[in-house]
CSV table of N, CA, C and O in Angstrom, one decimal:
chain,number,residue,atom,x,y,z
Q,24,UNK,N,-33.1,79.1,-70.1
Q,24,UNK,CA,-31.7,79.3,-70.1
Q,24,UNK,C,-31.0,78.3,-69.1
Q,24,UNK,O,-31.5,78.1,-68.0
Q,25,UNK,N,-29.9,77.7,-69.6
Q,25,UNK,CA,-29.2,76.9,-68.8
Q,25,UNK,C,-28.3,77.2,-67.7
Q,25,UNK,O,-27.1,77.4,-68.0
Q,26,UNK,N,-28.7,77.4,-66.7
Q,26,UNK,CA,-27.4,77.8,-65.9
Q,26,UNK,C,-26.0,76.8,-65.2
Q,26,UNK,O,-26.0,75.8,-64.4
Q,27,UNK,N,-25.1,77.3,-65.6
Q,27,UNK,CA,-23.7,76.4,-65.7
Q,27,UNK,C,-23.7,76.1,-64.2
Q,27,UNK,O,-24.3,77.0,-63.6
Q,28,UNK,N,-23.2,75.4,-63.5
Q,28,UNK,CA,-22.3,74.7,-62.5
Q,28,UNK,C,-21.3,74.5,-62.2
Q,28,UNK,O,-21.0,74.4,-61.0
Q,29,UNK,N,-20.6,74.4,-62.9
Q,29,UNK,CA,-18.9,74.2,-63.1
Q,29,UNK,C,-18.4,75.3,-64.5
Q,29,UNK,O,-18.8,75.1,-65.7
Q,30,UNK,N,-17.8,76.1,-64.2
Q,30,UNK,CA,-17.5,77.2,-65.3
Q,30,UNK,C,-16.8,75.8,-65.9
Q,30,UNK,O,-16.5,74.8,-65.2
Q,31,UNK,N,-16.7,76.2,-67.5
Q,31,UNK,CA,-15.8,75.3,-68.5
Q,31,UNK,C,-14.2,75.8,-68.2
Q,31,UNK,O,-13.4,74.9,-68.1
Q,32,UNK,N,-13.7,77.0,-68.0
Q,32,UNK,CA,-12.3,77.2,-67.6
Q,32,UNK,C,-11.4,76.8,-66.6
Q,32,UNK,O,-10.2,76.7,-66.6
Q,33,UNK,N,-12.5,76.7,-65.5
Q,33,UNK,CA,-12.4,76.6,-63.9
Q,33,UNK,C,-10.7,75.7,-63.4
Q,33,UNK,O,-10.0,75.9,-62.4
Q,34,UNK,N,-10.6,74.8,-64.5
Q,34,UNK,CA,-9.5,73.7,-64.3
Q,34,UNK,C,-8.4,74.9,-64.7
Q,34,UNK,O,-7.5,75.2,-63.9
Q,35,UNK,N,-8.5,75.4,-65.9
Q,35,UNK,CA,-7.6,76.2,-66.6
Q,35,UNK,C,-7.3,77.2,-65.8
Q,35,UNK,O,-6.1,77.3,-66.0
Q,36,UNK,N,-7.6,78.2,-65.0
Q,36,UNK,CA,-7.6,78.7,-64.2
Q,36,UNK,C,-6.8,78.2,-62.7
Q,36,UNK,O,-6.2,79.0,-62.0
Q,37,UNK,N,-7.0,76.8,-62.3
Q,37,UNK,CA,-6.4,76.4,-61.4
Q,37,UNK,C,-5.2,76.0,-61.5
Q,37,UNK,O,-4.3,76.1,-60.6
Q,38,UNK,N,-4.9,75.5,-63.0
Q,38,UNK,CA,-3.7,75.3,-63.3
Q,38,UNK,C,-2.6,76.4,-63.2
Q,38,UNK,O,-1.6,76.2,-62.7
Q,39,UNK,N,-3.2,77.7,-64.1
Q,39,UNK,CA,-2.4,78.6,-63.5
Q,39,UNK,C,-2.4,79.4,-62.5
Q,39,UNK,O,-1.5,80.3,-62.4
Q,40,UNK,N,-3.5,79.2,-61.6
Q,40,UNK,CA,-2.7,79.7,-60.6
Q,40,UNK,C,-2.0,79.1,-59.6
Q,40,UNK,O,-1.6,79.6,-58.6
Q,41,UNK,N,-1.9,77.8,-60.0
Q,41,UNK,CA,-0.8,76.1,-59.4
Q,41,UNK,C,0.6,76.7,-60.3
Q,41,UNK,O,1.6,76.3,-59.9
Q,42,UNK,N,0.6,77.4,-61.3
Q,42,UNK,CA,2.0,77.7,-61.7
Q,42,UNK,C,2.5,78.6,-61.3
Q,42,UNK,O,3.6,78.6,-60.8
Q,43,UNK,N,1.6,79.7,-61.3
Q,43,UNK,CA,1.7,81.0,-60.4
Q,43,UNK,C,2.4,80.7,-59.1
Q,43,UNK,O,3.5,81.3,-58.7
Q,44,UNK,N,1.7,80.0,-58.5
Q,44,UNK,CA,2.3,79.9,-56.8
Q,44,UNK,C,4.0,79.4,-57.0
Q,44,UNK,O,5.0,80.0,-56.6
Q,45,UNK,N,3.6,77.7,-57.9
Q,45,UNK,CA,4.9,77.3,-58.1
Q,45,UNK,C,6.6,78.6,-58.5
Q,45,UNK,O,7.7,78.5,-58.2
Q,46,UNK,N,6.0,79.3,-59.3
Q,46,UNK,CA,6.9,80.3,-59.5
Q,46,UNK,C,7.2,81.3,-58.7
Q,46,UNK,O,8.2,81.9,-58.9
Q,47,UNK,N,6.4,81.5,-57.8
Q,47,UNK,CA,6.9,82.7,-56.5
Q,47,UNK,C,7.3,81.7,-55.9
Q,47,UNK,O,8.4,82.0,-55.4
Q,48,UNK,N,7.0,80.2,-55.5
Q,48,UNK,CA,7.7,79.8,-54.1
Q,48,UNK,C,9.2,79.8,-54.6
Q,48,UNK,O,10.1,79.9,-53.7
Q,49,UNK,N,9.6,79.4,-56.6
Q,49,UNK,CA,10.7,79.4,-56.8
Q,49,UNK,C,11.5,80.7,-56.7
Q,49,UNK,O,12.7,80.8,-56.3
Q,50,UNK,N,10.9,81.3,-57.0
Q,50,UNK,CA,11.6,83.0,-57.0
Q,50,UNK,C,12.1,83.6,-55.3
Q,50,UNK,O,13.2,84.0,-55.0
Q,51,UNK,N,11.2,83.5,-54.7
Q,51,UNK,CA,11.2,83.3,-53.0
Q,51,UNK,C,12.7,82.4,-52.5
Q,51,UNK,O,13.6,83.0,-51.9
Q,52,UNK,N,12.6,81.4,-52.9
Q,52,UNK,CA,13.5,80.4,-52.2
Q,52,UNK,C,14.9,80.9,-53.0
Q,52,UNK,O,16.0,80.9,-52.3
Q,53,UNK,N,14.9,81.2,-54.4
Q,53,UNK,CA,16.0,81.1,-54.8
Q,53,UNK,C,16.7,82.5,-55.0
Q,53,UNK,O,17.9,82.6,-55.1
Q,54,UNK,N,15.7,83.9,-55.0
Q,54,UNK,CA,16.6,85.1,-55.1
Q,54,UNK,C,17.1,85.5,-54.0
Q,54,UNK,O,16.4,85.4,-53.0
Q,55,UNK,N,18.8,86.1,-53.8
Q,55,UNK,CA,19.3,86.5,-53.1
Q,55,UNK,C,18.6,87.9,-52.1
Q,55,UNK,O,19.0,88.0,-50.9
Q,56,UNK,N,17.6,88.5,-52.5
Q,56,UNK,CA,17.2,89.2,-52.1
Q,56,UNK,C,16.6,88.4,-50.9
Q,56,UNK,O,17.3,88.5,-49.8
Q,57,UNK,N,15.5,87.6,-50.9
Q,57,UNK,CA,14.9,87.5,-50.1
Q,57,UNK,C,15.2,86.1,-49.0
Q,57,UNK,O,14.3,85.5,-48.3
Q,58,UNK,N,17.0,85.7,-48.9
Q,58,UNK,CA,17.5,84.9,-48.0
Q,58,UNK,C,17.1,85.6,-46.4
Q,58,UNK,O,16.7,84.9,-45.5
Q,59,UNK,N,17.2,86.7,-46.3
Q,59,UNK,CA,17.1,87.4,-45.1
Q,59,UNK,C,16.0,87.6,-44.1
Q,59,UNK,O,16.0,88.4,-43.1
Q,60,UNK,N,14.7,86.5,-44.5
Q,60,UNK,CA,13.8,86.5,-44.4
Q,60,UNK,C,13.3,85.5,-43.4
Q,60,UNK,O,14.2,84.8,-43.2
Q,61,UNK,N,12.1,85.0,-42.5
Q,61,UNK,CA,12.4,84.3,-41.7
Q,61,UNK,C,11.0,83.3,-42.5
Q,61,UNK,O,10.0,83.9,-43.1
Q,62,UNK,N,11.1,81.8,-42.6
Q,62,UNK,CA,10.4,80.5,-42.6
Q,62,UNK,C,8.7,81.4,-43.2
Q,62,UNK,O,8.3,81.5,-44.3
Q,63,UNK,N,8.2,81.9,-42.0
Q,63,UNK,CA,6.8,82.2,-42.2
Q,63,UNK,C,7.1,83.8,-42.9
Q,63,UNK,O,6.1,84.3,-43.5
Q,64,UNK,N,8.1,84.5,-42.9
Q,64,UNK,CA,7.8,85.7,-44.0
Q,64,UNK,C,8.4,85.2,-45.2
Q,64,UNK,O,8.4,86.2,-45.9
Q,65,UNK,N,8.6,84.8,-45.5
Q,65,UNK,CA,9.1,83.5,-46.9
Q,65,UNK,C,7.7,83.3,-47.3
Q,65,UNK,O,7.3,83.6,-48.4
Q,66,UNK,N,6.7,82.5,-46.2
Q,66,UNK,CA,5.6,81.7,-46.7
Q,66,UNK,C,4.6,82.7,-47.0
Q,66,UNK,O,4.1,82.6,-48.1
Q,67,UNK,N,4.3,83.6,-46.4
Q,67,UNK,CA,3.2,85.2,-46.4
Q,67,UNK,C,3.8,85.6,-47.9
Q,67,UNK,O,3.1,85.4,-48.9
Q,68,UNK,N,4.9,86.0,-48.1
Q,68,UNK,CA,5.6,86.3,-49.5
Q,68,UNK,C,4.6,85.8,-50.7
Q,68,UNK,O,3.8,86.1,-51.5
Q,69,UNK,N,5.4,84.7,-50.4
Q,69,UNK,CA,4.8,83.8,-51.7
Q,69,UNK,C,3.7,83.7,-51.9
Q,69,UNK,O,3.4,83.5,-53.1
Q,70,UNK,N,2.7,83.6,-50.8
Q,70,UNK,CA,1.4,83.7,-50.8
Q,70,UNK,C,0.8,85.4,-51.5
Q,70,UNK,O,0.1,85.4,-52.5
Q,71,UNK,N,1.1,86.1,-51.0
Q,71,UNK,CA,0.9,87.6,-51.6
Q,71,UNK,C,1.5,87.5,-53.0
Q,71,UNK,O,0.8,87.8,-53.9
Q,72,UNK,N,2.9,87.0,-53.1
Q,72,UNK,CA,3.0,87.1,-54.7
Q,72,UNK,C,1.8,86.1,-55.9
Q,72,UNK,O,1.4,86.5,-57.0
Q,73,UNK,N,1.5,85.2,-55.4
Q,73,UNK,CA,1.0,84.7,-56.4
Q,73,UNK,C,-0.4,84.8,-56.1
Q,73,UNK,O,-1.1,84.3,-57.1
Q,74,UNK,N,-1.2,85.4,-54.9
Q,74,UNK,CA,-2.5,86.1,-55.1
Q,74,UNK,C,-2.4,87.7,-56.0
Q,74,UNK,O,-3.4,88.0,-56.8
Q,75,UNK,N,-1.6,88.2,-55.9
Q,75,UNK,CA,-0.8,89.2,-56.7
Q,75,UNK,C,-1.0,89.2,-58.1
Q,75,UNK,O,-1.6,89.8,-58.9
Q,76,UNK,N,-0.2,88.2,-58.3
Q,76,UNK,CA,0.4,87.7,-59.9
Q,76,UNK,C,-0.8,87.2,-60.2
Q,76,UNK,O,-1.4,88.0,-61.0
Q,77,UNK,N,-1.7,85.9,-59.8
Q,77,UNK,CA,-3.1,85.6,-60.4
Q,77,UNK,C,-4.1,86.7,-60.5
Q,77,UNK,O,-4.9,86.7,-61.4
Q,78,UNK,N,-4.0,87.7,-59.7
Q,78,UNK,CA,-4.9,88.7,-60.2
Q,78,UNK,C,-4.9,89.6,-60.8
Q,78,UNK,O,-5.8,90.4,-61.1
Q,79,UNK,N,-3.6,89.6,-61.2
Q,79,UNK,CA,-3.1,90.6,-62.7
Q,79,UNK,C,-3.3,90.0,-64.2
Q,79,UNK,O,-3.5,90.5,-65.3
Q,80,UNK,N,-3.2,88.5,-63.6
Q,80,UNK,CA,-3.3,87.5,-64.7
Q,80,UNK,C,-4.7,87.3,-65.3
Q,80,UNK,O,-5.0,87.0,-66.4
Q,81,UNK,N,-5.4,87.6,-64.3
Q,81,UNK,CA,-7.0,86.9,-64.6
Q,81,UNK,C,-7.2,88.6,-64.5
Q,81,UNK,O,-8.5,88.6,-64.6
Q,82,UNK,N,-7.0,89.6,-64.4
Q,82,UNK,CA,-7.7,91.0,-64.8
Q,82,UNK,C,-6.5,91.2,-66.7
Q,82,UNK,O,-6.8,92.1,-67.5
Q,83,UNK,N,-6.0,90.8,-66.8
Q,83,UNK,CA,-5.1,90.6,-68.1
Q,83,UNK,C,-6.2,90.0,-69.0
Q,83,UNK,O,-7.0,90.6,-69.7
Q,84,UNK,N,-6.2,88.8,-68.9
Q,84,UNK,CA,-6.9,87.8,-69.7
Q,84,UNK,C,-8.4,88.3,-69.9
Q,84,UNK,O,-9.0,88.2,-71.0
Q,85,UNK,N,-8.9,88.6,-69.0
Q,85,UNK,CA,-10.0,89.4,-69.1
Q,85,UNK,C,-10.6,90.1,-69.8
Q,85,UNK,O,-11.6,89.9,-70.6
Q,86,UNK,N,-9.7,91.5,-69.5
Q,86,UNK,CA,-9.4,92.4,-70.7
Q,86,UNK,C,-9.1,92.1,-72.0
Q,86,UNK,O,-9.7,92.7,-72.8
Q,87,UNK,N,-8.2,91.1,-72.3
Q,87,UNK,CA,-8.3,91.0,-73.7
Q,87,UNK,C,-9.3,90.3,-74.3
Q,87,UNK,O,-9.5,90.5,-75.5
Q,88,UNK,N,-9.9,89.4,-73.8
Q,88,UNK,CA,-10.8,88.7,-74.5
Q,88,UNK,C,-12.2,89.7,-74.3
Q,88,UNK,O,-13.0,89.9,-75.2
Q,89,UNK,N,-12.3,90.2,-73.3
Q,89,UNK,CA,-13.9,91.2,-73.3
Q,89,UNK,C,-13.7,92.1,-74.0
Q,89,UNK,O,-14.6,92.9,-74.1
């Protein structure tokens, strides 16, 4: 049996969670809610949203294909 090295998805996976982030830092920066926030709870934010959102994403995707 051959054992893989590099999953085949692995890129596909980085990509979205490179959109993922891109979309909280936009959501972050631009909803009114979260102007009241300081530089570094802005940056924790976004970081939590899009480890958040990728892991809903990749337990989603999961699910439907298994």
């Amino acid at each position: 049996m051959k054992a893989e090295l590099f999953n085949q998805y692995a890129l596909h996976w980085a990509g979205g969670f490179l959109l993922i982030y891109v979309l909280a830092q936009l959501l972050v920066s631009k909803h009114p809610r979260f102007q009241f926030l300081s530089p570094i709870q802005k940056s924790v934010l976004v970081k939590l949203i899009a480890i958040g959102g990728f892991g809903l994403a990749y337990v989603f995707v999961q699910f439907m294909v298994g």
